[in-house]
PDB file of C-alpha atoms in Angstrom:
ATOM      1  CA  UNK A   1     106.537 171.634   7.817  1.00  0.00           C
ATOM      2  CA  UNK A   2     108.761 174.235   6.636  1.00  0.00           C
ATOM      3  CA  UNK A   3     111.035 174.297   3.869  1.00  0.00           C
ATOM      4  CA  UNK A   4     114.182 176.153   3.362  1.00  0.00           C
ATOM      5  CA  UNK A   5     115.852 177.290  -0.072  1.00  0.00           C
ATOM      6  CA  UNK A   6     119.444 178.937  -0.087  1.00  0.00           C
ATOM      7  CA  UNK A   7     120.943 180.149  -3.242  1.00  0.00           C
ATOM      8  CA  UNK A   8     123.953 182.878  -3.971  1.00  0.00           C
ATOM      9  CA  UNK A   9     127.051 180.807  -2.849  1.00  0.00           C
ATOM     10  CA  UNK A  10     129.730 180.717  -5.461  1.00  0.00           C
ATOM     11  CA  UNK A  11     133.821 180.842  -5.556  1.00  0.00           C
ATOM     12  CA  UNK A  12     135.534 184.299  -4.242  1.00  0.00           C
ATOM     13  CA  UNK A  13     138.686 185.197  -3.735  1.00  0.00           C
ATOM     14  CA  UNK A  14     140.067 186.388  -0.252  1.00  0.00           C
ATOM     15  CA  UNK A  15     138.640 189.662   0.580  1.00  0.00           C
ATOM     16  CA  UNK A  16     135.135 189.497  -1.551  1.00  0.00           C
ATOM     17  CA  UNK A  17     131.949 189.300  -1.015  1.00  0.00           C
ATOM     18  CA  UNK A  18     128.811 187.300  -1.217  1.00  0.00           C
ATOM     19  CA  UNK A  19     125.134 187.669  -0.396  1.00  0.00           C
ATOM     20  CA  UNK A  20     123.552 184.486   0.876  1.00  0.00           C
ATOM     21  CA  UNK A  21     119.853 184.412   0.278  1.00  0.00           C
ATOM     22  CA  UNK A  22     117.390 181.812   2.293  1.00  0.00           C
ATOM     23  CA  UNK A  23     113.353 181.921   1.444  1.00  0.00           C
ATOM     24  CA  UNK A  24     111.030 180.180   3.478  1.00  0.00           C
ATOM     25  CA  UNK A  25     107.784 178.317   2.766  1.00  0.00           C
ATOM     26  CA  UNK A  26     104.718 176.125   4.061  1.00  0.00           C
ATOM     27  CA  UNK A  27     104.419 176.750   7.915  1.00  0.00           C
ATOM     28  CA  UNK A  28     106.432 179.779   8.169  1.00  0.00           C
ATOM     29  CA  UNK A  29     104.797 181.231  11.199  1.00  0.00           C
ATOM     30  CA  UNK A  30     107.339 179.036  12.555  1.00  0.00           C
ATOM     31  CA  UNK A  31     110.144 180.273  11.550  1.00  0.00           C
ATOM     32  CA  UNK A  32     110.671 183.273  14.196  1.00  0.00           C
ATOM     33  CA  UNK A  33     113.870 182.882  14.516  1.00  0.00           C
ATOM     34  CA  UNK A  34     116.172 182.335  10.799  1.00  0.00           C
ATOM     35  CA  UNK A  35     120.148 181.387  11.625  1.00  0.00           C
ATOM     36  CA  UNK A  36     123.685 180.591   9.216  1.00  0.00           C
ATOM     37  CA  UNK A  37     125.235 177.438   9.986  1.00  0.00           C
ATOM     38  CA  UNK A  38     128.686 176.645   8.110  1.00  0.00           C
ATOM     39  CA  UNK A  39     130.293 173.302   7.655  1.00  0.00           C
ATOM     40  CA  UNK A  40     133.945 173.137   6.842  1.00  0.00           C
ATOM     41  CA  UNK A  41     135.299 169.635   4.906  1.00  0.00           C
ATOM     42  CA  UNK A  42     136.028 167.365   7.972  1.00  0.00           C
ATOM     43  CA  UNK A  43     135.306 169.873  10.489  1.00  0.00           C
ATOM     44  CA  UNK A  44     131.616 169.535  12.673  1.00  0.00           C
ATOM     45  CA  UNK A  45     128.622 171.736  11.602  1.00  0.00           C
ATOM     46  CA  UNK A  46     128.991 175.223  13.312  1.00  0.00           C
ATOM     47  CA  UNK A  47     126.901 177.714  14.063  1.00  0.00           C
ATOM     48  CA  UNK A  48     127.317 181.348  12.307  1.00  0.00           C
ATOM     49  CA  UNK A  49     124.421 183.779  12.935  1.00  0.00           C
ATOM     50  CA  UNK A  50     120.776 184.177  13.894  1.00  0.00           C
ATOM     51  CA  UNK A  51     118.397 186.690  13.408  1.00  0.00           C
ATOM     52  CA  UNK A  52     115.291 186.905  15.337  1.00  0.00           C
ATOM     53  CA  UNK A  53     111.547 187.974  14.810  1.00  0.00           C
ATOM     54  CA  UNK A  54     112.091 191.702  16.698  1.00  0.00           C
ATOM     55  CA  UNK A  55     114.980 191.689  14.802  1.00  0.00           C
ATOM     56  CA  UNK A  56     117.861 190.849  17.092  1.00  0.00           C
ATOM     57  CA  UNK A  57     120.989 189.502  15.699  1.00  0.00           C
ATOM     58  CA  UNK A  58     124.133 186.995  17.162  1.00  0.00           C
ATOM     59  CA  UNK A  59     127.268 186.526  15.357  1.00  0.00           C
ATOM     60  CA  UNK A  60     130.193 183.943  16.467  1.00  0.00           C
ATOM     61  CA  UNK A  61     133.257 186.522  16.911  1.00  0.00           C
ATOM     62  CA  UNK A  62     134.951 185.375  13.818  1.00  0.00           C
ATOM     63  CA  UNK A  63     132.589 187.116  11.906  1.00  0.00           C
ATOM     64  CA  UNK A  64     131.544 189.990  13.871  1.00  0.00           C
ATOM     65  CA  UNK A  65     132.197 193.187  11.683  1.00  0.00           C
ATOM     66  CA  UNK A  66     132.572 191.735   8.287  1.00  0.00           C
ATOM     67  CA  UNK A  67     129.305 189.062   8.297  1.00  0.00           C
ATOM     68  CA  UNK A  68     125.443 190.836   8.559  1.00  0.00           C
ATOM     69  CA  UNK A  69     122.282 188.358   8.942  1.00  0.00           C
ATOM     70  CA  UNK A  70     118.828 190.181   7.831  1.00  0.00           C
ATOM     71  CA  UNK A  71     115.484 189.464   7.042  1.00  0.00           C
ATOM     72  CA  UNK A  72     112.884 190.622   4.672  1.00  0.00           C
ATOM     73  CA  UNK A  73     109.448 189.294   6.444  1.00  0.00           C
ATOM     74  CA  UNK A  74     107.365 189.949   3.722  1.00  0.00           C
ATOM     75  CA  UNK A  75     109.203 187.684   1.235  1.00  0.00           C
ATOM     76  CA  UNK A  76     110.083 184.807   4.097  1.00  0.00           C
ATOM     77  CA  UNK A  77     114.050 185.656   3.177  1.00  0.00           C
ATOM     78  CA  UNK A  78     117.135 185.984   5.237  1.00  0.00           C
ATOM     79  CA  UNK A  79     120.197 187.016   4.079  1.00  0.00           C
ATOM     80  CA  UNK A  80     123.821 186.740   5.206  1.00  0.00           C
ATOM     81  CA  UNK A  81     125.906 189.487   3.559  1.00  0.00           C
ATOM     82  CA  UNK A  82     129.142 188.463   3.686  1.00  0.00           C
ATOM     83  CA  UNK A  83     132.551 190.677   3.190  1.00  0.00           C
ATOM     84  CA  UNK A  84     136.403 190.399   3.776  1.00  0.00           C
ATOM     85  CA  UNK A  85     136.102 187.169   2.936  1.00  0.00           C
ATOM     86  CA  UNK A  86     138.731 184.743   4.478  1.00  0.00           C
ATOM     87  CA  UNK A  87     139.825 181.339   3.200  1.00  0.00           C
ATOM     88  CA  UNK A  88     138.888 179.776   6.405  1.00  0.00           C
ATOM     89  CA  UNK A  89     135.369 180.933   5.357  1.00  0.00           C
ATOM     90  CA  UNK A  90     135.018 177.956   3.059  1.00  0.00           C
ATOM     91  CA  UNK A  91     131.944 175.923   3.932  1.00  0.00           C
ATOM     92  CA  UNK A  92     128.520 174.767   2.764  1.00  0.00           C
ATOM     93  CA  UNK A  93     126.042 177.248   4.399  1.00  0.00           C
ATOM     94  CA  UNK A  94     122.962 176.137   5.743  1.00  0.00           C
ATOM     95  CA  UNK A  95     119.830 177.820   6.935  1.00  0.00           C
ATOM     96  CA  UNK A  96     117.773 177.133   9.452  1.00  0.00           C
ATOM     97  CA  UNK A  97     114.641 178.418  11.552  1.00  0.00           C
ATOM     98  CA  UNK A  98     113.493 177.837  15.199  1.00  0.00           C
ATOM     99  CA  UNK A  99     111.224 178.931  17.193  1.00  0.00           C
ATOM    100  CA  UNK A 100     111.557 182.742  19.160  1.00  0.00           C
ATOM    101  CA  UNK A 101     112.410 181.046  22.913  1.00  0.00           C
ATOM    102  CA  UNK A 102     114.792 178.869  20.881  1.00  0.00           C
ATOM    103  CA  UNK A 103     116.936 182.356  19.845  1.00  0.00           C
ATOM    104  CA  UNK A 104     120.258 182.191  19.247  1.00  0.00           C
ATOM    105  CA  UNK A 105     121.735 179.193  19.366  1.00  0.00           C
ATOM    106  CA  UNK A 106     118.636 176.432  18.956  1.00  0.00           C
ATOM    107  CA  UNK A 107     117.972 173.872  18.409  1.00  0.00           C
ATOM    108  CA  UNK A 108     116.798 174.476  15.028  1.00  0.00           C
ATOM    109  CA  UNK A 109     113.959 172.427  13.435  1.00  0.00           C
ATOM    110  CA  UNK A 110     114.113 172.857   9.954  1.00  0.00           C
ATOM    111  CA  UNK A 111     117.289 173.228   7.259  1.00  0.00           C
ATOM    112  CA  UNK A 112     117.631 173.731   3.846  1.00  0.00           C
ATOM    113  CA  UNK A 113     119.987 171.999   1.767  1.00  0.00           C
ATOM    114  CA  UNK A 114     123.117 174.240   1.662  1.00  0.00           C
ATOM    115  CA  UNK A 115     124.944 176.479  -0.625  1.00  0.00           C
ATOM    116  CA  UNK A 116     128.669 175.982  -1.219  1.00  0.00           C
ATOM    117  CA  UNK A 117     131.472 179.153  -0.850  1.00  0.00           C
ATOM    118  CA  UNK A 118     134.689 178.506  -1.522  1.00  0.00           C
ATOM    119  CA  UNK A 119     137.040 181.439  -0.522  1.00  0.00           C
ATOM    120  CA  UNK A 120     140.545 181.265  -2.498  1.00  0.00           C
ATOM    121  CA  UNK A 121     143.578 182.860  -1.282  1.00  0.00           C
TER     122      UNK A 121
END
């Protein structure tokens, strides 16, 4: 098992910033590949931005340029650093890890619980 932790969501105006963190526990030698998912009230879970083991990343082109996934592999962390921050951006954020072959786009195994951001305009 694996177990996922976000933290650093919060309320932001339009054109802000955030730092989404994501630490991973018990079996992490799974967790090769980390991604962002976002879900939107009344909209379907979608997926944001992966980061693999060698340290590729894959962004969704609305956030290409202002959103940057990263990983610290000693601590088990991701981050999404987050600027020009749009209303639209609202959503809980969820983590999630995968296995390597799995990279970009899944499916993912494991998911933490989600952080809220709320972008006002």
């Amino acid at each position: 098992q694996v177990q996922l932790v976000e933290s650093g969501g919060g309320l932001v105006q339009a054109g802000g910033s955030l730092r989404l963190s994501c630490t991973a526990s018990g079996r992490t030698f799974r967790t090769n590949v980390m991604g962002w998912f976002r879900q939107a009230p009344g909209k379907e879970r979608e997926f944001v931005a992966a980061i693999a083991w060698t340290g590729a990343t894959y962004y969704i082109d609305s956030v290409k340029g202002r959103f940057t996934i990263s990983r610290d592999t000693g601590k088990n962390t991701v981050y999404l650093q987050m600027n020009s921050l749009k209303p639209e951006d609202t959503a809980v954020y969820y983590c999630a890890s995968t296995y390597e072959a799995r990279f970009p786009l899944g499916p993912y195994d494991y998911w933490g619980q989600g952080t809220q951001v709320t972008v006002s305009s």
